[in-house]
Coordinates of C-alpha atoms in Angstrom, one line a residue:
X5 CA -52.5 -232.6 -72.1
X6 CA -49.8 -230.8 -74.0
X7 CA -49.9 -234.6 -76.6
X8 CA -53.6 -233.7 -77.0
X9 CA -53.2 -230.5 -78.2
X10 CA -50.7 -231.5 -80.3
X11 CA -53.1 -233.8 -81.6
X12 CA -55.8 -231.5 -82.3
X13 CA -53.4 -229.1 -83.9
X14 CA -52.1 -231.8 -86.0
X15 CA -55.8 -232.5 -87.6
X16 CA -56.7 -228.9 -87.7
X17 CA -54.0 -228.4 -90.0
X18 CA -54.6 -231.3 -91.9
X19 CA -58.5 -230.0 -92.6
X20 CA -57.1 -226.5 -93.8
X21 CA -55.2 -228.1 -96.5
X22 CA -57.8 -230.4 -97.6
X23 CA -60.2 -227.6 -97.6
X24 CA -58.0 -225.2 -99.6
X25 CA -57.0 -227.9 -101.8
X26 CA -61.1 -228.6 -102.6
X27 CA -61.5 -224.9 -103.2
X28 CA -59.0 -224.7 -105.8
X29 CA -58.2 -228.6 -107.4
X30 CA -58.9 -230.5 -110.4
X31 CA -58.7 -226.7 -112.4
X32 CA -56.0 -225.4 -114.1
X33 CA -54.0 -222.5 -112.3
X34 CA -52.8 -219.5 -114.8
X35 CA -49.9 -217.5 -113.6
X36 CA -49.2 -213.7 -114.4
X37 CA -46.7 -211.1 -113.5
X38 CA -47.4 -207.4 -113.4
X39 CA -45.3 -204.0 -113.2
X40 CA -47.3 -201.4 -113.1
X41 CA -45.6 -198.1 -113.9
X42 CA -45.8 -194.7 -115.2
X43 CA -45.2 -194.0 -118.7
X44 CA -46.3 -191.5 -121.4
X45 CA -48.9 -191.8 -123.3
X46 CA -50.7 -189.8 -126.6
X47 CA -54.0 -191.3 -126.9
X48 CA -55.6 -187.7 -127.8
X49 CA -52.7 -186.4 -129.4
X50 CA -51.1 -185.1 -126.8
X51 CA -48.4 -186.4 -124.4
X52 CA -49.7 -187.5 -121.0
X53 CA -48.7 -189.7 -117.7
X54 CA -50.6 -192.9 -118.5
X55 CA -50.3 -195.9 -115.8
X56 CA -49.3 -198.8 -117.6
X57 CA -48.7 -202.6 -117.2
X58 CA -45.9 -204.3 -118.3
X59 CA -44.9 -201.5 -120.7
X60 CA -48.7 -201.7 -122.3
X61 CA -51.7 -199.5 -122.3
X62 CA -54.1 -200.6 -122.2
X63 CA -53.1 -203.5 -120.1
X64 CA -52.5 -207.5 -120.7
X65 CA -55.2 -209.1 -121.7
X66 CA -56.4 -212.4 -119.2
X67 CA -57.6 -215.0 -121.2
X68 CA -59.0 -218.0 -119.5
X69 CA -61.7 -221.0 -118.7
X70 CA -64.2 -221.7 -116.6
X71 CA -63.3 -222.1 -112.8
X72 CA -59.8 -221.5 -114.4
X73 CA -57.7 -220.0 -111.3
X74 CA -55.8 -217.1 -111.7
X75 CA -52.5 -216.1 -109.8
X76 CA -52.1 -212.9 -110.4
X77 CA -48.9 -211.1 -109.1
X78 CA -48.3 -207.2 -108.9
X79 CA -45.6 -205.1 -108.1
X80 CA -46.9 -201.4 -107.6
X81 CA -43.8 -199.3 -108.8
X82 CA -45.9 -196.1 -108.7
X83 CA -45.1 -193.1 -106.0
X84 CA -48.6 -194.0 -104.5
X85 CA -51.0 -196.9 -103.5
X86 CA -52.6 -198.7 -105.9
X87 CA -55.3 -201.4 -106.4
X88 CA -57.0 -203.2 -108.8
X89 CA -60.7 -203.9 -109.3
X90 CA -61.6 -206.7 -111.7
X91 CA -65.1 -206.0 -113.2
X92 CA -67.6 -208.9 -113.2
X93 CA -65.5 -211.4 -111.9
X94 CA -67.8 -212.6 -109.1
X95 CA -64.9 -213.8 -106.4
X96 CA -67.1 -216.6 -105.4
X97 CA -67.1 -216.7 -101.7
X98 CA -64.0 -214.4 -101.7
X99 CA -64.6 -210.6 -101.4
X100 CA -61.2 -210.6 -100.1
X101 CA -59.6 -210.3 -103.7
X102 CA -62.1 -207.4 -105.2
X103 CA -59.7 -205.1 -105.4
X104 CA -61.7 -201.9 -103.7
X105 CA -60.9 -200.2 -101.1
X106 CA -64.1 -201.4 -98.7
X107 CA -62.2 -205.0 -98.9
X108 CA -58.5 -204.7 -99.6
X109 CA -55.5 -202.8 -98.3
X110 CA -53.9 -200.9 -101.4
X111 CA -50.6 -202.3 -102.4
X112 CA -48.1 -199.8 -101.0
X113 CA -45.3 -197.9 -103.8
X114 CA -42.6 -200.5 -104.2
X115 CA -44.1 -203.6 -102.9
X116 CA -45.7 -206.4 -104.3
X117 CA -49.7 -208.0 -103.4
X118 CA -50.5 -211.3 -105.4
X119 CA -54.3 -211.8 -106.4
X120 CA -55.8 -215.1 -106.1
X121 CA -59.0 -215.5 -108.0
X122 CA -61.1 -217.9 -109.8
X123 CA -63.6 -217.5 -112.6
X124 CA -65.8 -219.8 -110.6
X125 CA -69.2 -220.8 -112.7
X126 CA -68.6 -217.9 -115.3
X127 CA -68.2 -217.2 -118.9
X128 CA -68.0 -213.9 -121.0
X129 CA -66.3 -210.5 -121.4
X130 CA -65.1 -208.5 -118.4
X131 CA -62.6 -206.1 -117.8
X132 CA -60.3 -205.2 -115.1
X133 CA -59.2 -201.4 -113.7
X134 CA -57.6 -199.6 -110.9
X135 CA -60.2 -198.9 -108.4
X136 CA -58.2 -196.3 -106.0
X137 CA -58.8 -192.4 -106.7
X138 CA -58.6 -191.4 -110.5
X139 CA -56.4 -193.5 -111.3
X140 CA -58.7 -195.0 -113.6
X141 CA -58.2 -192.2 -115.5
X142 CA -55.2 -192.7 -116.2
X143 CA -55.3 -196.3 -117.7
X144 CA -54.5 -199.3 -115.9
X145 CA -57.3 -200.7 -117.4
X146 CA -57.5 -204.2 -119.5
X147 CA -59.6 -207.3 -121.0
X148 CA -61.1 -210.7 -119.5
X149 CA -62.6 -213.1 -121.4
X150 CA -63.4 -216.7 -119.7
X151 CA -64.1 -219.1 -122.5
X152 CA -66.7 -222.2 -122.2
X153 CA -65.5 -225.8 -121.2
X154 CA -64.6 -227.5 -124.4
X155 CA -67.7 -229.9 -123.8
X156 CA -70.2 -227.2 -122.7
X157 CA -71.6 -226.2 -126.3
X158 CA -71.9 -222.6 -127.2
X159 CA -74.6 -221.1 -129.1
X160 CA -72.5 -219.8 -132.5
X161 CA -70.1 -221.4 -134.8
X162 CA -66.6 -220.7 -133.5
X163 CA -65.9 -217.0 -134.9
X164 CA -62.6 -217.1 -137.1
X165 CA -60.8 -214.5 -135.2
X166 CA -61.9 -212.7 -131.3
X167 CA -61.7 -209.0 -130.9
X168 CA -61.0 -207.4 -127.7
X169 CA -62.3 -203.6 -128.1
X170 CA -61.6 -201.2 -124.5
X171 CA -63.7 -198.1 -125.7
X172 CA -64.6 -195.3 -123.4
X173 CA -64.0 -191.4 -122.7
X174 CA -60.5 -189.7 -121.6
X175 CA -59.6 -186.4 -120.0
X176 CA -55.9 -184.5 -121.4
X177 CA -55.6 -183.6 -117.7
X178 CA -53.6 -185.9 -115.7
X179 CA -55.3 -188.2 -112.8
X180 CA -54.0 -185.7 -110.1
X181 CA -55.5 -183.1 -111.7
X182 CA -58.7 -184.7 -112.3
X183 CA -58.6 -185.5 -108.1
X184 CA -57.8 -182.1 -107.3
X185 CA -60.6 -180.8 -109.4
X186 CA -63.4 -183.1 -107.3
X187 CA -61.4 -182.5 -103.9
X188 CA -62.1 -178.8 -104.8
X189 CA -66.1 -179.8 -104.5
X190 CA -66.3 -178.7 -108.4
X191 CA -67.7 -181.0 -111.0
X192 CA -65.8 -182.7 -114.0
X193 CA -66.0 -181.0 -117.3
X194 CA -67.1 -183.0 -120.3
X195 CA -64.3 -185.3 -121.6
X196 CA -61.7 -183.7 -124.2
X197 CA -62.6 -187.1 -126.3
X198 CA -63.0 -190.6 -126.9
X199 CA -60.1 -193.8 -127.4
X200 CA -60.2 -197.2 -128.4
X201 CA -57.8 -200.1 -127.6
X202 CA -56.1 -196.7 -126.5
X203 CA -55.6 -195.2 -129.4
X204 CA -57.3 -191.7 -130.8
X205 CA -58.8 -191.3 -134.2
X206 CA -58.1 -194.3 -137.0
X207 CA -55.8 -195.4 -134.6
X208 CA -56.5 -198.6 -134.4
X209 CA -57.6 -201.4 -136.9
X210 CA -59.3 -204.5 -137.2
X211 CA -58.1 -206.6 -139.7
X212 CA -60.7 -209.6 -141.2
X213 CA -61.0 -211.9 -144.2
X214 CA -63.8 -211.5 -146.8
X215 CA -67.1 -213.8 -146.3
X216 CA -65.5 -214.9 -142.3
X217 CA -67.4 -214.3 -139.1
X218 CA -65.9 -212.3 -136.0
X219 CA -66.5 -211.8 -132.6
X220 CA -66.0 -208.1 -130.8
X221 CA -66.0 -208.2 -127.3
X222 CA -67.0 -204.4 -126.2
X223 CA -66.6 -202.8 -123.5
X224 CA -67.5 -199.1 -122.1
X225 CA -64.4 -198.3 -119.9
X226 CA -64.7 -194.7 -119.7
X227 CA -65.2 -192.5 -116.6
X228 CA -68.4 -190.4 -117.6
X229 CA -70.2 -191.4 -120.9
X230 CA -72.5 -193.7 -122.9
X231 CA -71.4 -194.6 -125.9
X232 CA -73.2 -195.7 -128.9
X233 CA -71.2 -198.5 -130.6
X234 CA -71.6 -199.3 -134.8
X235 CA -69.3 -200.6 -138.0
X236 CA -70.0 -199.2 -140.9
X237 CA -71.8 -201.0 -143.6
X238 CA -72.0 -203.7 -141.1
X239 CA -74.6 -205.6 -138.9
X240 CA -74.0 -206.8 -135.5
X241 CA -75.8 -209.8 -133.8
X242 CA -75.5 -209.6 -130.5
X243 CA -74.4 -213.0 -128.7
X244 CA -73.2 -212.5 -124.9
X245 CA -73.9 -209.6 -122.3
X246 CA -71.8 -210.0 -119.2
X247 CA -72.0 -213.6 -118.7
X248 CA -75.2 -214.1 -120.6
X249 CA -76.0 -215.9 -123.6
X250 CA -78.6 -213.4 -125.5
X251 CA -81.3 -214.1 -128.3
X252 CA -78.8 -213.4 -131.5
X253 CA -80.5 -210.1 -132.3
X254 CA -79.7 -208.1 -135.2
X255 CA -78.1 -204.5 -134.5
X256 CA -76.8 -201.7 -136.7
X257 CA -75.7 -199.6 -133.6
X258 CA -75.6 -200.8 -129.8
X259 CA -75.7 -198.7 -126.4
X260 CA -72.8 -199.6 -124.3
X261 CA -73.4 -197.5 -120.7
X262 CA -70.5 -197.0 -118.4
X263 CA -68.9 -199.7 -117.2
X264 CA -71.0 -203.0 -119.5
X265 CA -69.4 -205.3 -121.8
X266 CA -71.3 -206.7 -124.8
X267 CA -70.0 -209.3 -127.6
X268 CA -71.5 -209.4 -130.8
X269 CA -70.9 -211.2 -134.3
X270 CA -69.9 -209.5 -137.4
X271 CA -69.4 -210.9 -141.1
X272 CA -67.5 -209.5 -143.1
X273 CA -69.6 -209.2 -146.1
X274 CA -69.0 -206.1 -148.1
X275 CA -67.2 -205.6 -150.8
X276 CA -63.5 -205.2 -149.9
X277 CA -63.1 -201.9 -148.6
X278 CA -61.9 -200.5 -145.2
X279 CA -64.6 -199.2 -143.3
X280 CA -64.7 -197.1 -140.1
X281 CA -65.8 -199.0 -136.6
X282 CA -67.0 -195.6 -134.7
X283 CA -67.6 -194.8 -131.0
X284 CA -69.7 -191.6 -130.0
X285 CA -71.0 -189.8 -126.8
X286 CA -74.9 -190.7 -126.0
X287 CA -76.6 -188.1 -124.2
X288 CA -74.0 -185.1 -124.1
X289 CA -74.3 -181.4 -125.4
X290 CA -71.2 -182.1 -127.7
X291 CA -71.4 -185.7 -129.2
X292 CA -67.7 -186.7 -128.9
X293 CA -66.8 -189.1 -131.7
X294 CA -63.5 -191.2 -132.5
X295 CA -62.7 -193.8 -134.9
X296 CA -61.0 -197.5 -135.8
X297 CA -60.6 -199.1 -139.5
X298 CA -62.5 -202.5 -140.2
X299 CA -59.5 -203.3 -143.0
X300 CA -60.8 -206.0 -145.1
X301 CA -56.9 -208.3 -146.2
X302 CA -58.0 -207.9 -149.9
X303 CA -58.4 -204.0 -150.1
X304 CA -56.8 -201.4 -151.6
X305 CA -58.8 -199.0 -150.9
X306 CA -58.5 -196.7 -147.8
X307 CA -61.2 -195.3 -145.7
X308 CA -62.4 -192.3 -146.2
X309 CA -65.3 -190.0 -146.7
X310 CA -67.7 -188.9 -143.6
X311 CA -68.3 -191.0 -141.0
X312 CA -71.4 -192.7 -140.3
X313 CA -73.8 -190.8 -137.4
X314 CA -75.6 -192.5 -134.8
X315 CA -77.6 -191.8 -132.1
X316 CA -77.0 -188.8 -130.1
X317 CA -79.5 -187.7 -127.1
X318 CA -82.7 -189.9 -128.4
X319 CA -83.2 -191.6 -124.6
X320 CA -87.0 -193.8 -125.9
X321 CA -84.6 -195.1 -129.0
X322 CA -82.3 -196.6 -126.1
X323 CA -84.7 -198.0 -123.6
X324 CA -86.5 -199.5 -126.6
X325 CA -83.3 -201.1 -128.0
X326 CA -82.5 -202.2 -123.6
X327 CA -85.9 -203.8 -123.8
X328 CA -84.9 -206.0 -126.6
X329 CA -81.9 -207.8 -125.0
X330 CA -83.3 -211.3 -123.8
X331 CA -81.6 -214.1 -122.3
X332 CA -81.2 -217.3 -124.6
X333 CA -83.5 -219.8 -122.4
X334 CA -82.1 -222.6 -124.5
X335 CA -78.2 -222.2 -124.6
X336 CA -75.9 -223.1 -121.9
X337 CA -74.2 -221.1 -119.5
X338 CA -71.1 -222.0 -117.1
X339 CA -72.6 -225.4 -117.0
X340 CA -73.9 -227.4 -118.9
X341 CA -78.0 -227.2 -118.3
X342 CA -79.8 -224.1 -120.2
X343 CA -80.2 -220.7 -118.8
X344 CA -83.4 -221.3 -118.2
X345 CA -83.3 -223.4 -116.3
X346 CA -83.1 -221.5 -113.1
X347 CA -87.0 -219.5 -113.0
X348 CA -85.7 -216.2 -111.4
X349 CA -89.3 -214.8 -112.3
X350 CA -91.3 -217.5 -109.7
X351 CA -89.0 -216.9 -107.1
X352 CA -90.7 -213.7 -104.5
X353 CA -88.4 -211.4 -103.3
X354 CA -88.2 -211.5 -99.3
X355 CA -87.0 -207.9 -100.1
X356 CA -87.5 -204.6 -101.5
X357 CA -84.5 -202.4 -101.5
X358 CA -84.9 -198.6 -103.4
X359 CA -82.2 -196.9 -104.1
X360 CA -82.3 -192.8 -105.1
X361 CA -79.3 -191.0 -106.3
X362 CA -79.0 -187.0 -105.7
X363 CA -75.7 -184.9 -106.0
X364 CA -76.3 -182.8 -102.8
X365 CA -73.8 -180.2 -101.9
X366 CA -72.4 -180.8 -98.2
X367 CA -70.2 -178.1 -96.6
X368 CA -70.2 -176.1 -99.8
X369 CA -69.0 -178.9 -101.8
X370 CA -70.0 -181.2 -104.3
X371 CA -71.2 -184.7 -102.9
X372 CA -72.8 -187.3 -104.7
X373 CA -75.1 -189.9 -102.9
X374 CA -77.5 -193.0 -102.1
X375 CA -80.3 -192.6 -100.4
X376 CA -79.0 -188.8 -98.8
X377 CA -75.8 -190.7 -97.5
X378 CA -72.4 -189.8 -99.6
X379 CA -70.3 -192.5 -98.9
X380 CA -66.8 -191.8 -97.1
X381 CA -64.0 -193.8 -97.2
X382 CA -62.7 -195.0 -93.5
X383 CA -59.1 -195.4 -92.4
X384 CA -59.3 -199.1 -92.6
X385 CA -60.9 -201.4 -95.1
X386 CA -64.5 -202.6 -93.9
X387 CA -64.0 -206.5 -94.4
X388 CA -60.8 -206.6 -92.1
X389 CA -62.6 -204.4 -89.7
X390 CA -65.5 -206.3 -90.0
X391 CA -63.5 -209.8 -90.0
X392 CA -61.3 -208.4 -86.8
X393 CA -64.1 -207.0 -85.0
X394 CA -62.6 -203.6 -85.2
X395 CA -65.5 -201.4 -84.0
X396 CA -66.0 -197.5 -85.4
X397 CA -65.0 -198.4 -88.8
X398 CA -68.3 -198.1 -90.2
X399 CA -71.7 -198.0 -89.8
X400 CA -73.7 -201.4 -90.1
X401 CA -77.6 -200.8 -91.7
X402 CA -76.1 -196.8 -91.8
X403 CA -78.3 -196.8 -94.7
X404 CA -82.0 -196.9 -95.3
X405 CA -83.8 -199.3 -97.9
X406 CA -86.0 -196.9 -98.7
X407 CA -85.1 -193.1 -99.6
X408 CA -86.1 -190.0 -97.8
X409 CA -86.0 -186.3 -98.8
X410 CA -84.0 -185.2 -95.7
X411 CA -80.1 -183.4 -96.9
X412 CA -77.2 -185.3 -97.7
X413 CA -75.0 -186.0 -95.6
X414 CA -71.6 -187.9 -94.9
X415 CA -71.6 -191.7 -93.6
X416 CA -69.3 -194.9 -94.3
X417 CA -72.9 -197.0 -94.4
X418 CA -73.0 -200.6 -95.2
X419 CA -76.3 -202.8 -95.9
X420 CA -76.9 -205.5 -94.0
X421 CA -78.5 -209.0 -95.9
X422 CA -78.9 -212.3 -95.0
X423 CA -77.3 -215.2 -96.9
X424 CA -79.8 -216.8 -99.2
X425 CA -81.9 -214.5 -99.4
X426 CA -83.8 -213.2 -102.5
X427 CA -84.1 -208.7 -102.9
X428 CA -85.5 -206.9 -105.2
X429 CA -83.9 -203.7 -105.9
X430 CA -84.7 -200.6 -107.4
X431 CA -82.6 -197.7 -108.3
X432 CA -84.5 -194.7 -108.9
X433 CA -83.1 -191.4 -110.7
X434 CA -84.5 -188.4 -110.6
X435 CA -81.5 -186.2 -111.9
X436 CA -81.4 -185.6 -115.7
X437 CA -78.6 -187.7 -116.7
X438 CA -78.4 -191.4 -117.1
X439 CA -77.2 -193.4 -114.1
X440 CA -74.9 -196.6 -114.5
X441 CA -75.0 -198.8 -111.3
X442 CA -72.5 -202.2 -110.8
X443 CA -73.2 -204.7 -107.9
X444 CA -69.6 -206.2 -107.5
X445 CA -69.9 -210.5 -106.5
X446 CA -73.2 -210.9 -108.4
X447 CA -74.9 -211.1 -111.5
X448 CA -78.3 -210.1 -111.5
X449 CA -81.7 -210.1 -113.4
X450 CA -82.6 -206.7 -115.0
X451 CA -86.7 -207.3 -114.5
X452 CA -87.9 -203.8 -115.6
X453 CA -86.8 -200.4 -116.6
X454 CA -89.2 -197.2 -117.1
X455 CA -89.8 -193.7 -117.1
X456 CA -91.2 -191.6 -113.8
X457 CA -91.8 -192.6 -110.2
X458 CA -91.5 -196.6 -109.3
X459 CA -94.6 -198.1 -107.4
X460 CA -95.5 -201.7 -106.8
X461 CA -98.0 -200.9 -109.4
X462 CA -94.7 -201.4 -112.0
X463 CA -94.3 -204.9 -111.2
X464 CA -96.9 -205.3 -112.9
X465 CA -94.5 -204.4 -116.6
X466 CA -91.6 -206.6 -115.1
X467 CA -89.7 -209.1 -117.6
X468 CA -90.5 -212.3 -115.7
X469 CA -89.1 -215.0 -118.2
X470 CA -86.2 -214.1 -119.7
X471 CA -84.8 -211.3 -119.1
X472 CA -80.7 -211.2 -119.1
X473 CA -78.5 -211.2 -116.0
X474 CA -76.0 -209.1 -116.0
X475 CA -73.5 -207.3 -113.2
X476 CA -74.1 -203.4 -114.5
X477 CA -77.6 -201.7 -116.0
X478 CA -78.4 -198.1 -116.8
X479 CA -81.1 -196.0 -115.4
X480 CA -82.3 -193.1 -117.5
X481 CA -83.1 -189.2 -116.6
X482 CA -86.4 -189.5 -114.4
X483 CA -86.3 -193.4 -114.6
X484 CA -86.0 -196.3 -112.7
X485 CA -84.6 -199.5 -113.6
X486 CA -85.3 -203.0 -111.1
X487 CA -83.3 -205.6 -110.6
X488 CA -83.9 -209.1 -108.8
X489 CA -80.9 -211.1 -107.5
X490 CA -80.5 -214.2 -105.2
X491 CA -77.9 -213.2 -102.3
X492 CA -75.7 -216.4 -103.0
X493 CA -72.1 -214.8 -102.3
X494 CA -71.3 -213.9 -98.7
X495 CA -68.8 -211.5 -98.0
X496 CA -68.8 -207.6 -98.3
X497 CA -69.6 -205.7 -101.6
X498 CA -69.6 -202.9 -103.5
X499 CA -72.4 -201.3 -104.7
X500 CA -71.1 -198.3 -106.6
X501 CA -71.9 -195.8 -109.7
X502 CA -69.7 -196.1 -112.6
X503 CA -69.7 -192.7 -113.4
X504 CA -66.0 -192.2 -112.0
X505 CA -66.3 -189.0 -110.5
X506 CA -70.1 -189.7 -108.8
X507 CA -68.6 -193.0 -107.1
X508 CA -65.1 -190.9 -106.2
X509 CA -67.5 -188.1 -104.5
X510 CA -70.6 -190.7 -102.8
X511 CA -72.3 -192.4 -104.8
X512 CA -71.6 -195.5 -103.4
X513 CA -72.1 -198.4 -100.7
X514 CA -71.4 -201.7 -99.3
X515 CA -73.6 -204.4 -98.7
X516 CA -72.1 -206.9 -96.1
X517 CA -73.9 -210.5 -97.0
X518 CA -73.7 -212.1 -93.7
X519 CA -73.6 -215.9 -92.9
X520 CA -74.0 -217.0 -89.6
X521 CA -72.5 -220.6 -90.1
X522 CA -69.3 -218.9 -90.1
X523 CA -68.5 -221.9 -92.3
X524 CA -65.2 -222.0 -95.3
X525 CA -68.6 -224.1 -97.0
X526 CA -69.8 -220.1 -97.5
X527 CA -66.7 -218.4 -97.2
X528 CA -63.1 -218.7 -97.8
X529 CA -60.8 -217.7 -95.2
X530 CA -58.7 -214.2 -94.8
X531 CA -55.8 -215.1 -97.6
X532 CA -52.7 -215.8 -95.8
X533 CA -50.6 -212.9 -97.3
X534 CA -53.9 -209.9 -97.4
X535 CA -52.7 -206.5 -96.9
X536 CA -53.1 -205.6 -93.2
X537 CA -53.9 -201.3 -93.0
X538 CA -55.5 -199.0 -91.0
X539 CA -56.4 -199.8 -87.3
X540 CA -56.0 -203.9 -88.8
X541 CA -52.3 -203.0 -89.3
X542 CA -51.3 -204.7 -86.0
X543 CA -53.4 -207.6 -86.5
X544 CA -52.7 -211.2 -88.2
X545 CA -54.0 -212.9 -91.3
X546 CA -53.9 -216.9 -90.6
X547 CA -50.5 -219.3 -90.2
X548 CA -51.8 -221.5 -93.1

């Protein structure tokens, strides 16, 4: 009996390497090492604690191909717990390394948590960010771009030079501060101003040759605001959203809402000047503005003079411009057959999910929330309670599909869905300020977007052929905005607002895509070296 068990054990651990050896083979690995530590910082002129990694701010830049995998080790020497989220990055079958709290045990002050991830089936621009508390605020932040296969062919000549640009608001008050602030149940103030690459006004310059073409790769990283993008002088055709190959349509300014990435083209055909690439506030009393220098290599001449304005609280000018970002039906993705290929418009949703927003007050405090639930954060992360069958964690369909007008009121709710299935979802706004919303694991069609109440009239307006797919979309004052998106990713995920301090107080969920099969075919195993926390802390990962 005891030779038989030893037989069984010996082929049970032979099918755990070949399995985790078919997850990750044939692909190239790509190793990093981070430090993350405080340092100071004077982005806005003034000296404050920024969190930096590796010495930088913002942070290294991950560079990488398709299904490239990505060992990622980092060594938290803050005085607190820290994680990091890594924005569009779909974690294929492994919500295990998303980096939020609802899936991962933070990496205690002075120890060490290596990421294992894969840009699985992707392309484009991404970014990564610490997800825990305000940290955000703070920096931590950085680029990902995931390059085509050499063979796969991309819609554009190769650009002669790629620009990252890490745009977004910043606060002079420190992170704590910024917590203490929302703790108090008191709302944010408007941002003291705007960076980019981390750097404050003609801070930072982008240097090109005359008559070349160059890519930017843009994204909002900011805790609160729009921002309206432009280069002076300059036309932008815009060439990838998220992931997606666009139509190559021609902009002299572009909406970038919080948390969305964007590349576009630029040719450098002026005369040889320098010329100022600008970032303003969209949709706020006091239009913040900061600046970069476009610096042509054969010019003398400095920039100068006033800076070019763009749009400020115009909301039909930016739905019309949303409207007119389509997906490139004929280019290739991740693989190599077109876009188009997959019909997301044919395919009936099994599904309708509606999701309100509010900003309720709940025992005299501020509260933000979904459907009248402000989300809570438990003592222990909801996939390990979840995976360990830890029970009173959280509270499994603890939130409606539908919303009501009932009070708000504290919850740790997560969705339940079925694997394979096909939703429709709708988030719905009726406050006065624009909404950003980010579905972590999935990318996701963007079908319609309008003003007023949403009926199943609307459908009628939806975008069936080729709208973009993209992992974050806006939803203006009194709006709604519908999305379609297959459920193709088990595991548990976050659904979450991007405005920092609306997701820190509520406005956020999980949705726990659920396979039965119980099957490493639709889910990767609990890494061998995950965090154990919480009411888990006592439990065991896997001996392989």
């Amino acid at each position: 009996m005891k030779e038989k068990n030893n037989v069984h054990s010996v082929i049970f651990t032979i099918l755990v390497l070949v399995t985790l050896q078919s997850v990750y083979c044939d692909n190239p690995y790509r190793y990093y090492t981070w430090k993350i530590t405080y340092g100071d910082i004077y982005p806005l002129g003034v000296k404050q604690q920024g969190i930096l990694i590796n010495g930088q701010f913002p942070g290294p830049q991950i560079d990488c191909v398709t299904n490239d995998n990505l060992i990622i080790s980092v060594y938290n020497y803050l005085n607190e717990p820290f994680l990091i989220s890594w924005n569009g990055l779909q974690q294929r079958r492994n919500s295990w390394q998303n980096g939020v709290y609802g899936t991962t045990c933070p990496i205690p002050p002075g120890k060490n948590f290596t990421y294992t991830l894969q840009a699985k089936d992707q392309i484009g621009s991404y970014f990564y960010f610490p997800s825990l508390a305000m940290h955000k605020a703070a920096g931590g932040y950085g680029a990902i771009r995931v390059y085509s296969r050499p063979r796969i062919p991309v819609p554009f000549p190769p650009p002669a030079h790629d620009f990252t640009v890490l745009a977004g608001d910043l606060y002079k008050r420190s992170h704590r501060q910024l917590k203490y602030i929302l703790d108090s149940g008191h709302n944010l103030p408007l941002p003291d101003g705007l960076i980019i690459n981390g750097r404050g006004w003609n801070g930072y310059t982008f240097t090109v040759d005359q008559g070349k073409t160059y890519r930017f790769r843009i994204s909002n990283v900011g805790m609160a605001t729009s921002i309206n993008f432009r280069i002076q002088g300059h036309t932008m055709k815009l060439v990838e959203v998220e992931g997606s190959h666009t139509l190559q349509t021609s902009y002299t300014s572009l909406d970038i809402h919080l948390g969305q990435s964007y590349s576009v083209l630029v040719t450098a055909n002026q005369p040889p000047n320098d010329y100022y690439v600008v970032v303003s506030s969209r949709f706020t009393r006091r239009v913040l503005t900061t600046t970069a220098v476009l610096h042509y290599s054969n010019s003398w001449t400095k920039v100068s003079g006033p800076v070019p304005g763009g749009p400020t609280t115009q909301i039909n000018w930016s739905i019309y411009q949303a409207r007119s970002i389509r997906w490139n039906l004929t280019a290739s993705g991740p693989r190599p057959n077109p876009q188009g290929s997959y019909h997301y418009g044919l395919i009936k949703p099994s599904r309708t999910i509606i999701l309100a927003n509010s900003a309720p007050y709940i025992n005299g405090k501020q509260r933000y929330a979904v459907n009248s639930v402000s989300y809570v954060d438990p003592d222990t992360p909801l996939k390990l309670a979840d995976y360990f069958k830890i029970g009173g964690v959280f509270n499994l369909g603890g939130i409606s599909d539908q919303p009501y007008n009932g009070n708000g009121y504290l919850g740790t709710p997560v969705m339940a869905a079925n694997f394979r299935s096909y939703v429709e979802i709708v988030f719905q706004n009726w406050e006065n300020s624009v909404q950003s919303w980010h579905i972590d694991g999935y990318s996701f069609f963007v079908v319609g977007m309008n003003g007023g109440q949403w009926t199943p009239a609307s459908r009628s307006h939806y975008n069936l052929r080729d709208t973009v797919a993209r992992c974050t979309t806006q939803v203006y004052p009194k709006s709604w905005t519908a999305i379609y998106m297959a459920l193709d990713n088990v595991g548990m995920w976050n659904i979450r607002s991007e405005d920092w301090s609306r997701r820190y107080l509520g406005q956020q969920f999980y949705l726990r895509v659920y396979s039965p099969s119980n099957s490493w075919r639709d889910e990767l195993p609990i890494p061998k070296n995950a965090l154990l926390c919480g009411r888990a802390r006592h439990h065991h990962t896997r001996p392989l």
